[in-house]
């Protein structure tokens, strides 16, 4: 079974207007022939222009969320089809900021994954425990439960990835120890293999939460870590390139 091709994706969250396209261009210009697939997920207002600006480069453009329906009366929402039409190739789904802030359930995330597949987008499905859940010794149970609940069978044979993002490590500067990351990633891998068979060994499992150039080498080389989902440090080309080059 071939090892997964790593994916390093930047999640810009609600940051970035027109001027930030220059930063995306600098990232694309600096990537070189790194062994990872690289993506930037800007706010939806930049999807189309960024896709055009990065056309022909190694860097893919992704969305940060998509509705589970293809179209309809959902004021303020965006569909997977619309993201694909604007040039996105992948989409982050089930990020903890959406699970917590918008009460997204595993079932909603699974329906969003199906919508992404209908639109031809590659899903990046996020899972992760809160500090309370970790302190209660429930991290593995919570994370594997989210994997089971958020991944529909329609993913069998499709290209997708998982991002393990402990909620307490996002934007805090705190990261789990490497053995703790490896323990969770191994549990995710075992769950994926149970659900999708041996082919699931090729699914990249990204780590996310306070990844920066100074910790990227250790994290990216940990067992079962197949890349990173990077928030704050993906907004500056120098930092994001530092992480990409750590692979
Ligand atoms: P930070 O890298 O800013 O901690 O954010 C991680 C994240 O939420 C990426 O989706």
Short mmCIF file of C-alpha atoms and ligand atoms in Angstrom, two decimals:
data_model
loop_
_atom_site.label_atom_id
_atom_site.label_comp_id
_atom_site.label_asym_id
_atom_site.label_seq_id
_atom_site.Cartn_x
_atom_site.Cartn_y
_atom_site.Cartn_z
CA UNK A 1 0.00 0.00 0.00
CA UNK A 2 1.51 3.32 -1.03
CA UNK A 3 1.94 5.99 1.63
CA UNK A 4 -0.36 9.00 1.25
CA UNK A 5 0.89 12.01 -0.68
CA UNK A 6 1.07 14.71 1.99
CA UNK A 7 -1.22 17.72 1.81
CA UNK A 8 -0.35 21.06 3.38
CA UNK A 9 -3.35 23.38 3.36
CA UNK A 10 -3.69 26.94 4.61
CA UNK A 11 -7.00 27.91 6.17
CA UNK A 12 -7.25 31.69 5.99
CA UNK A 13 -10.52 31.69 7.98
CA UNK A 14 -12.17 35.17 7.92
CA UNK A 15 -8.97 36.93 6.91
CA UNK A 16 -7.85 38.42 3.63
CA UNK A 17 -9.12 40.91 1.05
CA UNK A 18 -7.80 41.83 -2.42
CA UNK A 19 -4.37 42.84 -1.14
CA UNK A 20 -3.81 39.32 0.22
CA UNK A 21 -3.73 37.90 -3.31
CA UNK A 22 -0.10 39.08 -3.49
CA UNK A 23 0.67 36.84 -0.49
CA UNK A 24 -0.94 33.86 -2.24
CA UNK A 25 1.13 34.59 -5.33
CA UNK A 26 4.30 34.73 -3.21
CA UNK A 27 3.40 31.32 -1.74
CA UNK A 28 2.87 29.85 -5.23
CA UNK A 29 6.15 31.36 -6.45
CA UNK A 30 8.09 29.98 -3.49
CA UNK A 31 6.72 26.44 -3.34
CA UNK A 32 9.17 24.96 -5.82
CA UNK A 33 9.07 21.19 -6.27
CA UNK A 34 8.18 20.23 -2.69
CA UNK A 35 6.87 16.68 -2.20
CA UNK A 36 3.52 17.81 -0.79
CA UNK A 37 0.33 18.92 -2.45
CA UNK A 38 -0.28 22.52 -1.34
CA UNK A 39 -3.57 24.39 -1.02
CA UNK A 40 -4.86 27.72 0.22
CA UNK A 41 -8.46 28.05 1.43
CA UNK A 42 -9.25 31.78 1.35
CA UNK A 43 -12.56 33.42 2.26
CA UNK A 44 -15.18 32.74 -0.43
CA UNK A 45 -14.91 36.31 -1.73
CA UNK A 46 -11.39 35.52 -2.97
CA UNK A 47 -11.97 32.02 -4.36
CA UNK A 48 -12.39 33.04 -7.96
CA UNK A 49 -9.66 35.66 -8.14
CA UNK A 50 -7.20 33.45 -6.28
CA UNK A 51 -7.95 30.52 -8.60
CA UNK A 52 -7.17 32.75 -11.56
CA UNK A 53 -4.07 34.23 -9.95
CA UNK A 54 -2.67 30.76 -9.09
CA UNK A 55 -3.74 29.05 -12.31
CA UNK A 56 -0.88 26.93 -13.63
CA UNK A 57 0.92 26.93 -10.28
CA UNK A 58 1.28 23.99 -7.88
CA UNK A 59 -1.04 25.60 -5.32
CA UNK A 60 -4.69 24.53 -5.29
CA UNK A 61 -7.50 26.74 -4.02
CA UNK A 62 -10.12 25.44 -1.61
CA UNK A 63 -13.25 26.53 0.23
CA UNK A 64 -13.68 26.66 4.01
CA UNK A 65 -17.23 25.29 4.16
CA UNK A 66 -20.14 24.43 1.86
CA UNK A 67 -23.86 23.83 2.29
CA UNK A 68 -25.30 20.31 2.03
CA UNK A 69 -27.78 21.39 -0.64
CA UNK A 70 -26.73 22.27 -4.18
CA UNK A 71 -28.89 25.42 -4.37
CA UNK A 72 -31.89 27.02 -2.70
CA UNK A 73 -33.19 29.51 -0.16
CA UNK A 74 -30.21 29.57 2.23
CA UNK A 75 -29.36 33.24 2.68
CA UNK A 76 -25.64 33.82 3.15
CA UNK A 77 -24.61 30.24 2.43
CA UNK A 78 -22.46 28.93 -0.39
CA UNK A 79 -22.79 25.60 -2.18
CA UNK A 80 -20.05 23.19 -3.16
CA UNK A 81 -21.07 23.65 -6.79
CA UNK A 82 -20.52 27.41 -6.46
CA UNK A 83 -17.06 26.89 -4.99
CA UNK A 84 -16.17 24.48 -7.79
CA UNK A 85 -17.52 26.96 -10.35
CA UNK A 86 -15.25 29.63 -8.81
CA UNK A 87 -12.22 27.38 -9.27
CA UNK A 88 -11.96 25.55 -5.92
CA UNK A 89 -10.62 22.00 -6.02
CA UNK A 90 -11.12 21.05 -2.38
CA UNK A 91 -13.16 22.15 0.62
CA UNK A 92 -12.68 22.09 4.39
CA UNK A 93 -15.74 20.62 6.13
CA UNK A 94 -16.65 20.21 9.80
CA UNK A 95 -14.03 22.63 11.14
CA UNK A 96 -14.38 22.94 14.92
CA UNK A 97 -15.16 26.64 14.57
CA UNK A 98 -18.24 25.60 12.57
CA UNK A 99 -19.08 22.65 14.80
CA UNK A 100 -18.92 24.89 17.89
CA UNK A 101 -20.08 28.26 16.49
CA UNK A 102 -22.75 26.98 14.10
CA UNK A 103 -23.73 23.80 15.91
CA UNK A 104 -22.75 21.57 13.02
CA UNK A 105 -23.33 17.92 13.83
CA UNK A 106 -21.59 14.87 12.38
CA UNK A 107 -24.72 14.24 10.29
CA UNK A 108 -24.62 17.74 8.81
CA UNK A 109 -20.92 17.34 8.04
CA UNK A 110 -21.57 13.98 6.35
CA UNK A 111 -24.24 15.61 4.17
CA UNK A 112 -21.82 18.39 3.29
CA UNK A 113 -19.26 15.77 2.29
CA UNK A 114 -21.81 14.20 -0.07
CA UNK A 115 -22.51 17.64 -1.59
CA UNK A 116 -18.77 18.22 -2.07
CA UNK A 117 -18.43 14.89 -3.88
CA UNK A 118 -21.40 15.73 -6.14
CA UNK A 119 -19.60 18.95 -7.07
CA UNK A 120 -16.30 17.19 -7.71
CA UNK A 121 -14.58 18.82 -4.73
CA UNK A 122 -12.12 16.93 -2.55
CA UNK A 123 -13.28 17.04 1.10
CA UNK A 124 -10.90 17.83 3.96
CA UNK A 125 -12.92 16.66 6.98
CA UNK A 126 -11.95 18.09 10.38
CA UNK A 127 -12.21 16.31 13.71
CA UNK A 128 -10.84 17.09 17.16
CA UNK A 129 -11.55 17.01 20.86
CA UNK A 130 -12.01 19.90 23.30
CA UNK A 131 -9.70 20.32 26.30
CA UNK A 132 -12.50 19.09 28.59
CA UNK A 133 -12.83 15.92 26.54
CA UNK A 134 -9.07 15.35 26.55
CA UNK A 135 -8.81 15.92 30.30
CA UNK A 136 -11.65 13.42 30.79
CA UNK A 137 -9.62 10.81 28.86
CA UNK A 138 -12.13 10.82 25.98
CA UNK A 139 -10.01 12.19 23.10
CA UNK A 140 -9.81 8.93 21.14
CA UNK A 141 -13.47 8.12 21.67
CA UNK A 142 -14.59 11.61 20.57
CA UNK A 143 -12.32 11.77 17.53
CA UNK A 144 -13.07 8.28 16.22
CA UNK A 145 -16.78 8.93 16.82
CA UNK A 146 -16.55 12.08 14.69
CA UNK A 147 -14.72 10.13 11.97
CA UNK A 148 -17.47 7.47 11.91
CA UNK A 149 -20.27 10.02 11.96
CA UNK A 150 -18.88 12.55 9.51
CA UNK A 151 -17.67 10.27 6.70
CA UNK A 152 -20.40 8.85 4.45
CA UNK A 153 -19.85 5.56 2.59
CA UNK A 154 -19.91 7.59 -0.64
CA UNK A 155 -16.25 8.43 0.12
CA UNK A 156 -15.18 4.88 -0.72
CA UNK A 157 -12.69 5.06 -3.58
CA UNK A 158 -12.69 8.88 -3.57
CA UNK A 159 -9.80 11.27 -2.81
CA UNK A 160 -10.24 12.94 0.56
CA UNK A 161 -8.32 13.73 3.71
CA UNK A 162 -8.91 14.05 7.44
CA UNK A 163 -7.57 16.89 9.57
CA UNK A 164 -7.06 16.18 13.25
CA UNK A 165 -7.29 19.53 15.00
CA UNK A 166 -7.49 19.45 18.81
CA UNK A 167 -9.76 22.39 19.60
CA UNK A 168 -7.51 23.52 22.46
CA UNK A 169 -4.49 23.76 20.12
CA UNK A 170 -6.14 26.05 17.55
CA UNK A 171 -4.79 29.59 17.67
CA UNK A 172 -3.40 29.06 21.17
CA UNK A 173 0.26 28.33 20.51
CA UNK A 174 -0.18 25.03 22.40
CA UNK A 175 0.34 21.72 20.64
CA UNK A 176 -0.03 18.12 21.82
CA UNK A 177 3.14 16.10 22.35
CA UNK A 178 4.29 14.10 19.34
CA UNK A 179 3.28 10.77 20.99
CA UNK A 180 -0.19 12.22 21.65
CA UNK A 181 -0.54 13.29 18.00
CA UNK A 182 0.63 9.84 16.86
CA UNK A 183 -1.81 8.07 19.17
CA UNK A 184 -4.79 9.96 17.75
CA UNK A 185 -3.61 9.62 14.14
CA UNK A 186 -3.20 5.85 14.58
CA UNK A 187 -6.72 5.61 16.00
CA UNK A 188 -8.06 7.61 13.04
CA UNK A 189 -6.20 5.34 10.62
CA UNK A 190 -7.61 2.21 12.26
CA UNK A 191 -11.13 3.65 12.05
CA UNK A 192 -10.67 4.58 8.38
CA UNK A 193 -9.45 1.06 7.56
CA UNK A 194 -12.46 -0.42 9.38
CA UNK A 195 -14.79 1.82 7.40
CA UNK A 196 -13.18 1.77 3.95
CA UNK A 197 -10.80 -1.19 3.93
CA UNK A 198 -7.07 -1.29 3.16
CA UNK A 199 -7.38 1.46 0.52
CA UNK A 200 -7.87 3.90 3.42
CA UNK A 201 -4.14 3.58 4.20
CA UNK A 202 -3.66 6.06 1.34
CA UNK A 203 -5.81 8.77 2.95
CA UNK A 204 -3.65 11.61 4.33
CA UNK A 205 -4.35 12.45 7.97
CA UNK A 206 -3.35 16.10 8.51
CA UNK A 207 -2.52 17.64 11.86
CA UNK A 208 -3.82 21.15 12.61
CA UNK A 209 -3.46 23.50 15.58
CA UNK A 210 -0.65 26.05 16.10
CA UNK A 211 1.60 24.62 13.37
CA UNK A 212 4.45 27.04 12.66
CA UNK A 213 7.87 26.85 11.02
CA UNK A 214 9.56 26.09 14.36
CA UNK A 215 7.48 22.97 15.15
CA UNK A 216 6.65 21.83 11.61
CA UNK A 217 9.60 19.46 11.13
CA UNK A 218 8.76 17.41 14.22
CA UNK A 219 5.01 17.36 13.54
CA UNK A 220 5.22 16.60 9.82
CA UNK A 221 7.58 13.68 10.41
CA UNK A 222 5.49 12.06 13.15
CA UNK A 223 4.00 8.64 12.45
CA UNK A 224 0.75 8.74 10.44
CA UNK A 225 0.93 12.52 9.96
CA UNK A 226 0.24 13.18 6.29
CA UNK A 227 0.49 16.94 6.21
CA UNK A 228 -0.92 19.95 8.02
CA UNK A 229 -3.91 22.26 8.11
CA UNK A 230 -2.46 25.64 9.00
CA UNK A 231 -4.38 28.67 10.24
CA UNK A 232 -2.55 31.81 11.36
CA UNK A 233 0.85 30.83 9.95
CA UNK A 234 -0.61 30.39 6.44
CA UNK A 235 -1.43 34.08 6.13
CA UNK A 236 2.21 35.10 5.66
CA UNK A 237 4.09 33.61 2.73
CA UNK A 238 7.37 33.35 4.65
CA UNK A 239 5.79 31.36 7.49
CA UNK A 240 3.70 29.09 5.27
CA UNK A 241 6.68 28.39 3.01
CA UNK A 242 8.75 27.62 6.12
CA UNK A 243 6.22 24.95 7.06
CA UNK A 244 6.05 23.54 3.53
CA UNK A 245 9.85 23.32 3.37
CA UNK A 246 9.95 21.44 6.67
CA UNK A 247 8.57 18.36 4.91
P1 LIG B 1 -3.93 27.81 13.82
O1 LIG B 1 -2.87 27.24 12.93
O2 LIG B 1 -4.06 29.31 13.72
O3 LIG B 1 -3.83 27.29 15.21
O4 LIG B 1 -5.35 27.26 13.24
C1 LIG B 1 -5.49 25.92 12.97
C2 LIG B 1 -6.76 25.73 12.23
O5 LIG B 1 -7.84 25.87 12.77
C3 LIG B 1 -6.67 25.38 10.81
O6 LIG B 1 -7.90 24.96 10.31
#
